[in-house]
Short mmCIF file of C-alpha atoms and ligand atoms in Angstrom, two decimals:
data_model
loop_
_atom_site.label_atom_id
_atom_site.label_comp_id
_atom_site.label_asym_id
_atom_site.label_seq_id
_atom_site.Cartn_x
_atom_site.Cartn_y
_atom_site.Cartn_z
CA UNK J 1 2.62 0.40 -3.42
CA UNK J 2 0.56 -1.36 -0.67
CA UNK J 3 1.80 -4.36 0.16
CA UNK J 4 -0.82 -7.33 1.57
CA UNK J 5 -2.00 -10.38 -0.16
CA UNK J 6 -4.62 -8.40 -2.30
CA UNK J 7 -1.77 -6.54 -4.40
CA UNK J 8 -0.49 -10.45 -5.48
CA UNK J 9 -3.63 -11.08 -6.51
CA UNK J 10 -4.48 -7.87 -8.19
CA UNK J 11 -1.11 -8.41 -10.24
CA UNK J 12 -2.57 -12.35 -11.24
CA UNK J 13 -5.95 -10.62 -12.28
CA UNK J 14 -4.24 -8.39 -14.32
CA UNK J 15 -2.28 -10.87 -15.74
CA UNK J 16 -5.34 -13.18 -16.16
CA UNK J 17 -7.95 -11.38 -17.73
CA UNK J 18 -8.71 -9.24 -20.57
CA UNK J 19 -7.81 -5.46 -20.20
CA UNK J 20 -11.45 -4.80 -20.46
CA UNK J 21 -12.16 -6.43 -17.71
CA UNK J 22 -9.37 -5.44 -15.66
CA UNK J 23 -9.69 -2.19 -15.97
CA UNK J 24 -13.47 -2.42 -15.11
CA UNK J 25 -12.36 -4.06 -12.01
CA UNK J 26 -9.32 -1.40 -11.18
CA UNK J 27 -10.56 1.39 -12.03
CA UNK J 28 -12.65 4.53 -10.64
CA UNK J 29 -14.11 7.84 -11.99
CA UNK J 30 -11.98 10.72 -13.35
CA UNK J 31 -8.70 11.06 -11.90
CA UNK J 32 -9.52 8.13 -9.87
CA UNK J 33 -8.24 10.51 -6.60
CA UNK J 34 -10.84 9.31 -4.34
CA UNK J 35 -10.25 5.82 -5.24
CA UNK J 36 -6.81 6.52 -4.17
CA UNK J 37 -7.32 8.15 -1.26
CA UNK J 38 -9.29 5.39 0.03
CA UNK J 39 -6.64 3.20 0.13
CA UNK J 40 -4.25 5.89 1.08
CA UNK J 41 -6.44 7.62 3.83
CA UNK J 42 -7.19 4.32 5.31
CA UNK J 43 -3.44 3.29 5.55
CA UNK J 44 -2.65 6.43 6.87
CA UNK J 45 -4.50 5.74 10.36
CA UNK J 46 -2.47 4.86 13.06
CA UNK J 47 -3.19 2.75 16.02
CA UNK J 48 -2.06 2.80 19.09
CA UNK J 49 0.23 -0.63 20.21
CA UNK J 50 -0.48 -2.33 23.73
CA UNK J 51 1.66 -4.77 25.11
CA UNK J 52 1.29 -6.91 28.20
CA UNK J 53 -2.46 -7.30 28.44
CA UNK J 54 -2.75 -11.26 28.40
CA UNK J 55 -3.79 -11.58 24.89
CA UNK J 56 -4.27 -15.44 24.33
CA UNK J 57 -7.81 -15.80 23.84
CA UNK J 58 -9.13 -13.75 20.96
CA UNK J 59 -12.56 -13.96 19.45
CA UNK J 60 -13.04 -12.42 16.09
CA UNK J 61 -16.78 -13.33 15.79
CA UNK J 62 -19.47 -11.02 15.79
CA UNK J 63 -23.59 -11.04 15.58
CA UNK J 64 -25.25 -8.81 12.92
CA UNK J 65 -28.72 -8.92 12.37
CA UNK J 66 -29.09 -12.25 14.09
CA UNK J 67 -26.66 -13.79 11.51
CA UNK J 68 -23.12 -15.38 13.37
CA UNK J 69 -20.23 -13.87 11.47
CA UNK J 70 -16.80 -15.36 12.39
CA UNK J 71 -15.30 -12.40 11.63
CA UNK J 72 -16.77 -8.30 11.09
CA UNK J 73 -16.16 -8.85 7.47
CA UNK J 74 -18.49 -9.62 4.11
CA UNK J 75 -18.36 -10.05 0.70
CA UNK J 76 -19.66 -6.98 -0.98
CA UNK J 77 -22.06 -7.05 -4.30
CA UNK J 78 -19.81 -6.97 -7.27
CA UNK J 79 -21.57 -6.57 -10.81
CA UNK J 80 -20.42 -9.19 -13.77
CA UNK J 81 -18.66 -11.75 -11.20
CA UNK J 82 -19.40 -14.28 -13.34
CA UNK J 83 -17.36 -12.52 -16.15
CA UNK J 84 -14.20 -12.65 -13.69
CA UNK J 85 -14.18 -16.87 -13.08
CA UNK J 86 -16.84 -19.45 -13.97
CA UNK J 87 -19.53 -18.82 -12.39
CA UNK J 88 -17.80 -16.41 -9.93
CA UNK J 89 -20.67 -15.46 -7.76
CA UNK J 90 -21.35 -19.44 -6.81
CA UNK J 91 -17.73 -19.64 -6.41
CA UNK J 92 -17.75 -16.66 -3.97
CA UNK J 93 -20.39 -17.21 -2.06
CA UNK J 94 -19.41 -20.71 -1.49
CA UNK J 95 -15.53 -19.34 -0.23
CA UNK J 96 -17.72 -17.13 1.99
CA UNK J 97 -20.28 -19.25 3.60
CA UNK J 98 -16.93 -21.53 4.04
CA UNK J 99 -15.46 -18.92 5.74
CA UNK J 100 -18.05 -18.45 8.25
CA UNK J 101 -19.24 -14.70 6.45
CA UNK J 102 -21.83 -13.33 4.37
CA UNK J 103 -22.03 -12.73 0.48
CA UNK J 104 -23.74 -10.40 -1.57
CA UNK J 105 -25.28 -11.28 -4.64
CA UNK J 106 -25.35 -8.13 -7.27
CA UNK J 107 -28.59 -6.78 -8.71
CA UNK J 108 -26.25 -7.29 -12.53
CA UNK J 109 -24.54 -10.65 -11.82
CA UNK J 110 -24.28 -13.36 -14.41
CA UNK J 111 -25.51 -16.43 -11.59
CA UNK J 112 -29.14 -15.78 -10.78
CA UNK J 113 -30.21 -15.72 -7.41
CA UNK J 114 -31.57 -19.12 -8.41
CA UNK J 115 -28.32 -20.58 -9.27
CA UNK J 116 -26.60 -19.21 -5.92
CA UNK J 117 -28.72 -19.81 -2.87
CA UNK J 118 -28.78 -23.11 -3.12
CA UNK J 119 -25.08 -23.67 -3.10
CA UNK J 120 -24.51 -22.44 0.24
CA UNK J 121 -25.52 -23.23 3.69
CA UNK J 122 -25.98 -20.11 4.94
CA UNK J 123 -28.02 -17.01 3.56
CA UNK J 124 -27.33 -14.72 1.09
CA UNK J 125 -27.15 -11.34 0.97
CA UNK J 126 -28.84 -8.79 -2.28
CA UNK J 127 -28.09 -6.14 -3.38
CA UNK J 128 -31.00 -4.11 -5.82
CA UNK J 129 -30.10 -1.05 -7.59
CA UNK J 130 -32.74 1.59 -8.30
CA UNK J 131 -33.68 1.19 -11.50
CA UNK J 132 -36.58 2.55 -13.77
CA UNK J 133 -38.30 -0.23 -14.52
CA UNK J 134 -40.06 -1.16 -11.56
CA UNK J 135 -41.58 -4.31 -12.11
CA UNK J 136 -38.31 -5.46 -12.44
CA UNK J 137 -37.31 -4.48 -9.42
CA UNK J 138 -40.64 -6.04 -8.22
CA UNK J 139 -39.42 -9.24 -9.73
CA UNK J 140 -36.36 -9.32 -8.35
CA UNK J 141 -37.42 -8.47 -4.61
CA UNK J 142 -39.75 -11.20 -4.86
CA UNK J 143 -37.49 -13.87 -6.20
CA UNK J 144 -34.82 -12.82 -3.88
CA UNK J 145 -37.76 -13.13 -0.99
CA UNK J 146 -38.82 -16.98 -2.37
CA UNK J 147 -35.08 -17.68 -2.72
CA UNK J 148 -34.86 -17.00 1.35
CA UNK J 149 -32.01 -14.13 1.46
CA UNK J 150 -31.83 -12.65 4.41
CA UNK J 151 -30.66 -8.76 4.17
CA UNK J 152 -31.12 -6.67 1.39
CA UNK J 153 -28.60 -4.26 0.43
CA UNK J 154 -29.92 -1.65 -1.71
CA UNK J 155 -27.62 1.15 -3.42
CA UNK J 156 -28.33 4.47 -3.55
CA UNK J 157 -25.34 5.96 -4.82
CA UNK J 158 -25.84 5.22 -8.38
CA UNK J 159 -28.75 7.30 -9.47
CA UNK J 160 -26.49 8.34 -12.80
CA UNK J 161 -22.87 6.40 -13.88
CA UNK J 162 -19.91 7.72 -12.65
CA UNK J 163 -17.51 9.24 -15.57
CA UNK J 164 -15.19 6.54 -15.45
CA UNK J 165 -12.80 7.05 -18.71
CA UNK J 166 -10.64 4.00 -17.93
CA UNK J 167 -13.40 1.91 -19.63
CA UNK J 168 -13.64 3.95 -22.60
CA UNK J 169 -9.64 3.73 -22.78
CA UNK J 170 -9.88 -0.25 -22.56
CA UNK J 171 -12.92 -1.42 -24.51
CA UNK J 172 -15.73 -2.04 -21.77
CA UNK J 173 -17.37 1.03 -23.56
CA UNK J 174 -16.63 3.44 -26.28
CA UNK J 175 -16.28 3.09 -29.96
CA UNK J 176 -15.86 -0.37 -31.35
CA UNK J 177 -16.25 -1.45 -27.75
CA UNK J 178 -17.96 -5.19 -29.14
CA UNK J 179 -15.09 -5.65 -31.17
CA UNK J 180 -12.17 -4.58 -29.05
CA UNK J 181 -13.46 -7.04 -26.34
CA UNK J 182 -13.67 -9.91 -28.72
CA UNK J 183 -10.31 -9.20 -30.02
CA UNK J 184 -8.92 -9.21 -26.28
CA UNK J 185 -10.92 -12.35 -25.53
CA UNK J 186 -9.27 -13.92 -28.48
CA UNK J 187 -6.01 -12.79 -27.43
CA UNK J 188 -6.72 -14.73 -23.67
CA UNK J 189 -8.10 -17.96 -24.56
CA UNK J 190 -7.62 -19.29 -21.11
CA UNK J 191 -9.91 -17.26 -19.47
CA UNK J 192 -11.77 -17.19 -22.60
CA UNK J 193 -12.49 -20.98 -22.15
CA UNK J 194 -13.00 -20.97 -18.40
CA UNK J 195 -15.45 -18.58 -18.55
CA UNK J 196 -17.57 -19.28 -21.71
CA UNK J 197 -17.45 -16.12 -23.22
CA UNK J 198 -15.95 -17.73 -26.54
CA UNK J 199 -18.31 -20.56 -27.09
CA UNK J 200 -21.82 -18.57 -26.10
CA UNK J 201 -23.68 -15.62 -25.36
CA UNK J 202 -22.63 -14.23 -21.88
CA UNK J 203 -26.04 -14.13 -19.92
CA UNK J 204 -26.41 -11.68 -16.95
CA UNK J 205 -29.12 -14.04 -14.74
CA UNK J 206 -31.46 -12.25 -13.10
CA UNK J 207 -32.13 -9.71 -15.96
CA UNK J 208 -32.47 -12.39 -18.76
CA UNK J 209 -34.76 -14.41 -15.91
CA UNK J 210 -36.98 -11.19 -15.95
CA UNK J 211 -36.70 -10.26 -19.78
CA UNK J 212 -37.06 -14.20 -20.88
CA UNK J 213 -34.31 -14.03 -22.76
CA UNK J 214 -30.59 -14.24 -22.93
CA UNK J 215 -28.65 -10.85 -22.11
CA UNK J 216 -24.93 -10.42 -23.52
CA UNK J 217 -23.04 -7.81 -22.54
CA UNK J 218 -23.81 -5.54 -24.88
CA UNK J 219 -27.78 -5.85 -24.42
CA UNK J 220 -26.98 -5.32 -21.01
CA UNK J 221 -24.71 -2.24 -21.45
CA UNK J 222 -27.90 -1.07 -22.95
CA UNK J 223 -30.48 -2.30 -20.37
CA UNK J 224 -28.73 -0.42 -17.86
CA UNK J 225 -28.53 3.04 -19.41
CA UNK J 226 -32.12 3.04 -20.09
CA UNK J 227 -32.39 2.59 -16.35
CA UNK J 228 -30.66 5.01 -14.37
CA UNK J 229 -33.09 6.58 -11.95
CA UNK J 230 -32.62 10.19 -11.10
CA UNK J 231 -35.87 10.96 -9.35
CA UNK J 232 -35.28 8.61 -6.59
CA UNK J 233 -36.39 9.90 -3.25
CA UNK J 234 -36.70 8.21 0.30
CA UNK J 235 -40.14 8.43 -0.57
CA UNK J 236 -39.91 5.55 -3.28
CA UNK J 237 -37.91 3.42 -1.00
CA UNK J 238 -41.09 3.02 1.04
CA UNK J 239 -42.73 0.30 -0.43
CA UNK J 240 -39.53 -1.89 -0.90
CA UNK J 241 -39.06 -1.12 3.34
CA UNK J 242 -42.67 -2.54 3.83
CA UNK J 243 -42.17 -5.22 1.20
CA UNK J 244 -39.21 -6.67 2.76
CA UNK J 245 -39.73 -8.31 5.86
CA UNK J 246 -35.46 -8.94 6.82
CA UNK J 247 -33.28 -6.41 7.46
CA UNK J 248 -33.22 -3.38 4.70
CA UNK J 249 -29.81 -1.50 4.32
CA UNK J 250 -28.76 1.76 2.61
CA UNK J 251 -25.48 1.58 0.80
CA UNK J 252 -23.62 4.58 -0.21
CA UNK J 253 -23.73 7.05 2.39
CA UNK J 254 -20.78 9.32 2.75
CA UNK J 255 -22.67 11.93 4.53
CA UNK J 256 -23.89 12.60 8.51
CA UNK J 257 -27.33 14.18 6.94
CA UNK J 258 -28.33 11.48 4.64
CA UNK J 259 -26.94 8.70 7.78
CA UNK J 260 -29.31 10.78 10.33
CA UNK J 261 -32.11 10.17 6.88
CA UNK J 262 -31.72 6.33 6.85
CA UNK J 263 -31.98 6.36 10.71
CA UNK J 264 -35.49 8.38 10.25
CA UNK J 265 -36.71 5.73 7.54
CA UNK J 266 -36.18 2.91 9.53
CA UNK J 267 -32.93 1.55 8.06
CA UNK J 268 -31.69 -1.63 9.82
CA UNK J 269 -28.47 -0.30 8.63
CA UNK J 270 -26.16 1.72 6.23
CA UNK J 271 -22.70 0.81 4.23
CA UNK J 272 -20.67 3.99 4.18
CA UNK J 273 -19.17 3.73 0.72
CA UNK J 274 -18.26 6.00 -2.40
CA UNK J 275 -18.59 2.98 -4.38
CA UNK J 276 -15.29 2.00 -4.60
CA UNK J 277 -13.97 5.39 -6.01
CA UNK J 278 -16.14 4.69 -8.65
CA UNK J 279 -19.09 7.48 -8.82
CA UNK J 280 -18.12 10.83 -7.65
CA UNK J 281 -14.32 11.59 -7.65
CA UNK J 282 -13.35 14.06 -5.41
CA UNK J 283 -15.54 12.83 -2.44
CA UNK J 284 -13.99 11.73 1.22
CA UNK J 285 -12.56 8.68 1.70
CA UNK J 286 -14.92 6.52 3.46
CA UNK J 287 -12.10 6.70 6.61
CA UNK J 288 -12.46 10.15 6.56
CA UNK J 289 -16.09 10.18 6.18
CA UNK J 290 -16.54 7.56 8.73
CA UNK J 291 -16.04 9.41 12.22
CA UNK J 292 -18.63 12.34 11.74
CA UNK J 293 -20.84 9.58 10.47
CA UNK J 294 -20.40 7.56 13.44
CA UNK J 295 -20.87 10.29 15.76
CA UNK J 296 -24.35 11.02 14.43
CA UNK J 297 -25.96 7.43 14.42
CA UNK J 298 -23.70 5.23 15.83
CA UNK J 299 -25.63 2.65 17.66
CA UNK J 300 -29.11 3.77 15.78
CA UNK J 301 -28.57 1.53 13.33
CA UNK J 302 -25.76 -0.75 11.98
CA UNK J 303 -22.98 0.67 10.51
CA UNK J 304 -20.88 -1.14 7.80
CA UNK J 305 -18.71 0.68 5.66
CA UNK J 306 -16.34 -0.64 2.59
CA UNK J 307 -14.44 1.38 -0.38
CA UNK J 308 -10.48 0.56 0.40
CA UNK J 309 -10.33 -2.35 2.53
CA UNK J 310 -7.51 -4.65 1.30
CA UNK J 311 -6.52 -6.70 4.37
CA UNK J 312 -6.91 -7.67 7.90
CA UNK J 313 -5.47 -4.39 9.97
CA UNK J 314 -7.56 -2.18 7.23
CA UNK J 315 -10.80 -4.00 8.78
CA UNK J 316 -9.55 -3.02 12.11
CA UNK J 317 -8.85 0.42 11.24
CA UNK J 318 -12.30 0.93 9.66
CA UNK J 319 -13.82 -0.80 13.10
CA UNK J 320 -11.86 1.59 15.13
CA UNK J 321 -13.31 4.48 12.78
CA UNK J 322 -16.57 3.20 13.95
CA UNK J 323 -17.79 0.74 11.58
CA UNK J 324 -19.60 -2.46 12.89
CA UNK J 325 -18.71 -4.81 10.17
CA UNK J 326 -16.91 -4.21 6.55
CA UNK J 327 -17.69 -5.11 2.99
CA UNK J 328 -14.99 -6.29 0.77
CA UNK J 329 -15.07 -5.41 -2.97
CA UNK J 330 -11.71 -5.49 -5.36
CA UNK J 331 -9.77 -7.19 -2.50
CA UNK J 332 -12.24 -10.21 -3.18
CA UNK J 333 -12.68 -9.64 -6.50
CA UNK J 334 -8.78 -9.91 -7.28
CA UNK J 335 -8.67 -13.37 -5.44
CA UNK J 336 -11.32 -14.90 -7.61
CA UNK J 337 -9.93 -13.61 -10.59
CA UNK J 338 -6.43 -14.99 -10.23
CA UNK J 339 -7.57 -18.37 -8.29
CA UNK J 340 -11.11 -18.82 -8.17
CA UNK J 341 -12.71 -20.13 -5.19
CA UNK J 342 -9.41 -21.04 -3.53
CA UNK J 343 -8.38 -17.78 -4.09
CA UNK J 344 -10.93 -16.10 -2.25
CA UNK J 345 -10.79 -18.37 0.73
CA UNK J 346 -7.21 -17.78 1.05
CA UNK J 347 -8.03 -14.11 1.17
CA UNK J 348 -10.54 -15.02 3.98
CA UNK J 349 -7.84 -16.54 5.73
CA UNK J 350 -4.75 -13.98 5.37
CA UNK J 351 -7.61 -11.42 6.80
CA UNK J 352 -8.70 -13.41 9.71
CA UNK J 353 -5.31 -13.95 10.63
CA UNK J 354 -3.76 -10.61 10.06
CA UNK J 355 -6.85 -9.04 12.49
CA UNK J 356 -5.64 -11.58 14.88
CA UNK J 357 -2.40 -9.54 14.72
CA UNK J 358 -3.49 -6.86 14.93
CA UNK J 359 -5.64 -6.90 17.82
CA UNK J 360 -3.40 -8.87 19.71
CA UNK J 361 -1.21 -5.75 19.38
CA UNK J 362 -3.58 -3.29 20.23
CA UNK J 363 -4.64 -4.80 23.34
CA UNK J 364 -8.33 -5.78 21.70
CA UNK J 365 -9.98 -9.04 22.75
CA UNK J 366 -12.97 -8.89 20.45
CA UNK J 367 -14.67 -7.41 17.99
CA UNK J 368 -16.73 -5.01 20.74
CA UNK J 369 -13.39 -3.87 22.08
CA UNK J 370 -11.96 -2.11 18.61
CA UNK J 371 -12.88 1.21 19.15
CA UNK J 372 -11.99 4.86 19.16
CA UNK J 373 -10.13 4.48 22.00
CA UNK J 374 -7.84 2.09 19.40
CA UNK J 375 -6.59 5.23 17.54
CA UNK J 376 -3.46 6.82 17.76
CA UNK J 377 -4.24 9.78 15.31
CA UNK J 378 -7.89 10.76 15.21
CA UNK J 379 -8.44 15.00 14.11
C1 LIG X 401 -18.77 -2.60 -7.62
N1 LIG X 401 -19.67 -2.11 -6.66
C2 LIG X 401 -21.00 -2.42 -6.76
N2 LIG X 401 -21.87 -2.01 -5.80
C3 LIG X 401 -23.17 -2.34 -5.85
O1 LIG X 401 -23.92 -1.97 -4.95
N3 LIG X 401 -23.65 -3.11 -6.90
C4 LIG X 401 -22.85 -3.54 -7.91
O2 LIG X 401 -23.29 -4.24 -8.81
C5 LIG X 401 -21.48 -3.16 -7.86
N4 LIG X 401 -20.63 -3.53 -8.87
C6 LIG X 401 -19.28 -3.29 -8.74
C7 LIG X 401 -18.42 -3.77 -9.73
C8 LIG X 401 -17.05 -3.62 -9.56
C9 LIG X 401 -16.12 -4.17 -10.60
C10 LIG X 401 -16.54 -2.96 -8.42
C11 LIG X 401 -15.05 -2.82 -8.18
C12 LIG X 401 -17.40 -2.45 -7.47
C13 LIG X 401 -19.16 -1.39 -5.48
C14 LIG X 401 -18.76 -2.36 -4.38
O3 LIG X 401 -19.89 -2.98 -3.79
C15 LIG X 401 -18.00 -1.65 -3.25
O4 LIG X 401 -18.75 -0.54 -2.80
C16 LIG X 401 -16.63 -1.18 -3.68
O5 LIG X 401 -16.01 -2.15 -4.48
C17 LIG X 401 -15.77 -0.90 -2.45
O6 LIG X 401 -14.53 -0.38 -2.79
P1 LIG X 401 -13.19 -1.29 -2.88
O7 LIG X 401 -13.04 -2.00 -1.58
O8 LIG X 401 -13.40 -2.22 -4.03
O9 LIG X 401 -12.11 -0.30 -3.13
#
C-alpha cells in the first residue's frame, strides 16, 4: 500500500461513488501491470539526502510556456469529471487556478469549454483527442481558440481503446451496462443527487454543443467508438500545428523515437505518459521510460510527463528523471471525488508542501536545481 494523502482519498471515492465509476477511475488495461508499475517504479527511485546546505529559502515556482506556475505541477485532462462531483471540471479548474497551476479541460468532459473558462482567472489548458470526425475536431479547436486557452494538449496514445476488463466487470460497459449503472446510481443517492444523474440526462458539453443535442452516457459510449482513429499520422497533425497559434503538445510518448518525432514537427512540448496504465499493458513505466527520453530531447522541447504521480516527493522524483513539469490524473481525480473542490485544493497543498520536504532534504533550492544529479539509483 502507498501511503500519501491520495490513498485517503482514493478510499472516500470508492466509498462515494458508484462501482461503475470507480472502477473507471481505478482501473487500467489487462492485468493492470503497467498501471502498477507506475506507481511502484516511481516509488522505487531513490534520492540522494543532503544536509547542511542552508536551505531556508525555497522557491517551488517555475515558468512554462510563458505561464507562472507556483509549483512544476498541473492538472491533467480527465474524461467524465463532471460525472465524479457537480460540475467537477469547474470545480477543478477553479482549485487549480487557486492554487497558482494549470488545468486541463478533456476533449469528453461534461462542462463545456464554455462553462469553464470563465470561472477562472487564469487560462486553461485542452486537451483534443484524434477523432474521425473532423469537423468536430474543427469545432472544438476553434471554440477552445475563441474561449482564449492557452496550450493545447493533444493525445496521441489513443488511436484504438485499451482492453480494460474492469469496466466490463463493473457496468461502465458490457451487457446490461444501462441498467447496472442505474441500479448502482439508485443504490448511491447521495452522489446520485449531487451530481444530477437521477433527475436528467447526463450531457457530455462539448460533444452535445457540436451535435445540438443532449449526449447521455450511453450516446456517448457510442459517439466515441465510431471515432477511434487508426490512420493517424504526424502528417494529419499538421494543420491543427498551423491552426493553433499557442503552444501545441504531444501527449503519450513513451518512446525516444517518437520524442526525437515531436521535436522534428515542431512540438512546443511532449507529456510522457502510458495513459495512466490505461492503453497498452505491459509498456514501461513512465519513470523508466523517462531517462532515455530525456537524454534524446531534453531541452528541445518541454518535457512533462504524468502516469503514477500521487504526491509531492513523486513530482520530485519524476523532475529528477528529467521531466520539466508533471500532470496529475487519479491523484486529483480521487480528491474531487471524495471532497469536491476543497478536496482538490487540499491535494494542491499536501503536494506543495511535501516537495518543500523534499527538496529541502536533497539539498535543491528550486525547481532548476532537481536534477539527475538528485538520484541515488539511476541504471
Ligand atoms: C484519463 N486520461 C485521459 N487522458 C486524455 O488525454 N484525455 C482524457 O479524456 C482522459 N481521460 C481519463 C479518464 C480517467 C478516469 C483517467 C484515470 C485518465 C489519462 C490522464 O490524462 C493521465 O494520462 C493519467 O491519468 C495519468 O496516470 P495517473 O497519474 O492517473 O496514474
Amino acid at each position: 500500500m502507498i501511503i500519501s494523502a491520495s490513498s485517503d482519498y482514493r478510499a472516500a471515492a470508492e466509498r462515494r461513488l458508484p462501482p461503475f465509476l470507480f472502477h473507471y477511475i481505478d482501473g487500467g488495461a489487462y492485468t493492470e501491470y503497467t498501471m502498477k508499475r507506475n506507481t511502484d517504479d516511481l516509488s522505487g527511485i531513490a534520492l540522494r539526502q543532503r544536509v547542511l546546505k542552508n536551505m531556508s529559502s525555497l522557491s517551488l515556482e517555475t515558468k512554462l510556456f510563458n505561464e507562472t506556475l507556483s509549483m512544476p505541477v498541473a492538472l491533467g485532462p480527465v474524461g467524465l469529471t463532471g460525472m465524479y462531483a457537480r460540475r467537477g471540471e469547474v470545480q477543478a479548474a477553479k482549485a487549480a487556478a487557486k492554487a497558482g497551476i494549470p488545468f486541463t479541460l478533456s476533449t469528453v468532459s461534461v462542462c463545456p469549454i464554455e462553462e469553464v473558462t470563465p470561472a477562472i482567472d487564469r487560462p486553461m489548458w485542452f486537451q483534443l483527442y484524434v477523432l474521425r470526425d473532423r469537423g468536430f475536431m474543427r469545432n472544438v479547436l476553434e471554440r477552445a481558440k475563441a474561449a482564449g486557452c492557452s496550450t493545447l494538449v493533444f493525445t496521441v496514445d489513443m488511436p484504438t481503446p485499451g482492453a480494460r476488463y474492469r469496466d466490463a466487470h463493473s457496468g461502465m460497459s458490457g451487457p446490461f451496462a444501462a441498467s447496472r449503472r442505474y441500479l448502482q446510481s439508485v443504490q448511491h443517492p447521495s452522489w446520485a443527487w449531487d451530481v444530477g444523474v437521477m433527475g436528467r440526462p447526463h450531457d457530455l458539453g462539448n460533444v452535445s454543443a457540436y451535435l445540438g443535442k443532449p449526449t447521455a452516457l450511453e450516446d456517448y459510449i457510442g459517439w466515441l467508438a465510431n471515432n477511434f482513429d487508426q490512420s493517424i499520422s504526424w502528417k494529419d497533425l499538421e494543420w491543427i500545428r498551423d491552426f493553433w497559434d499557442g503552444p501545441m503538445v504531444i501527449k503519450g510518448i513513451l518512446d525516444p523515437e517518437d520524442a526525437k518525432d515531436a521535436v522534428r514537427f515542431g512540438a512546443d512540448g511532449i507529456v510522457v505518459s502510458n495513459h495512466g496504465g490505461r492503453q497498452l499493458d505491459g509498456v514501461l513505466s513512465t519513470a523508466r521510460a523517462m531517462p532515455a527520453i530525456a537524454d534524446a530531447v531534453k531541452g528541445d522541447l518541454t518535457l512533462l510527463a504524468d502516469s503514477g504521480i500521487r504526491n509531492g516527493l513523486d513530482v520530485v522524483r519524476m523532475l529528477a528523471l528529467g521531466a520539466d513539469t508533471v500532470l496529475l490524473g487519479r491523484a486529483f481525480i480521487y480528491a474531487l471525488a471524495a471532497h469536491g473542490q476543497q478536496g482538490v485544493e487540499n491535494l494542491l497543498t499536501l503536494i506543495a508542501n511535501e516537495m518543500r520536504v523534499a527538496m529541502t532534504l536533497t539539498g535543491a533550492k528550486s525547481v532548476q536545481e532537481i536534477n539527475r544529479d538528485l538520484l541515488a539509483n539511476l541504471q
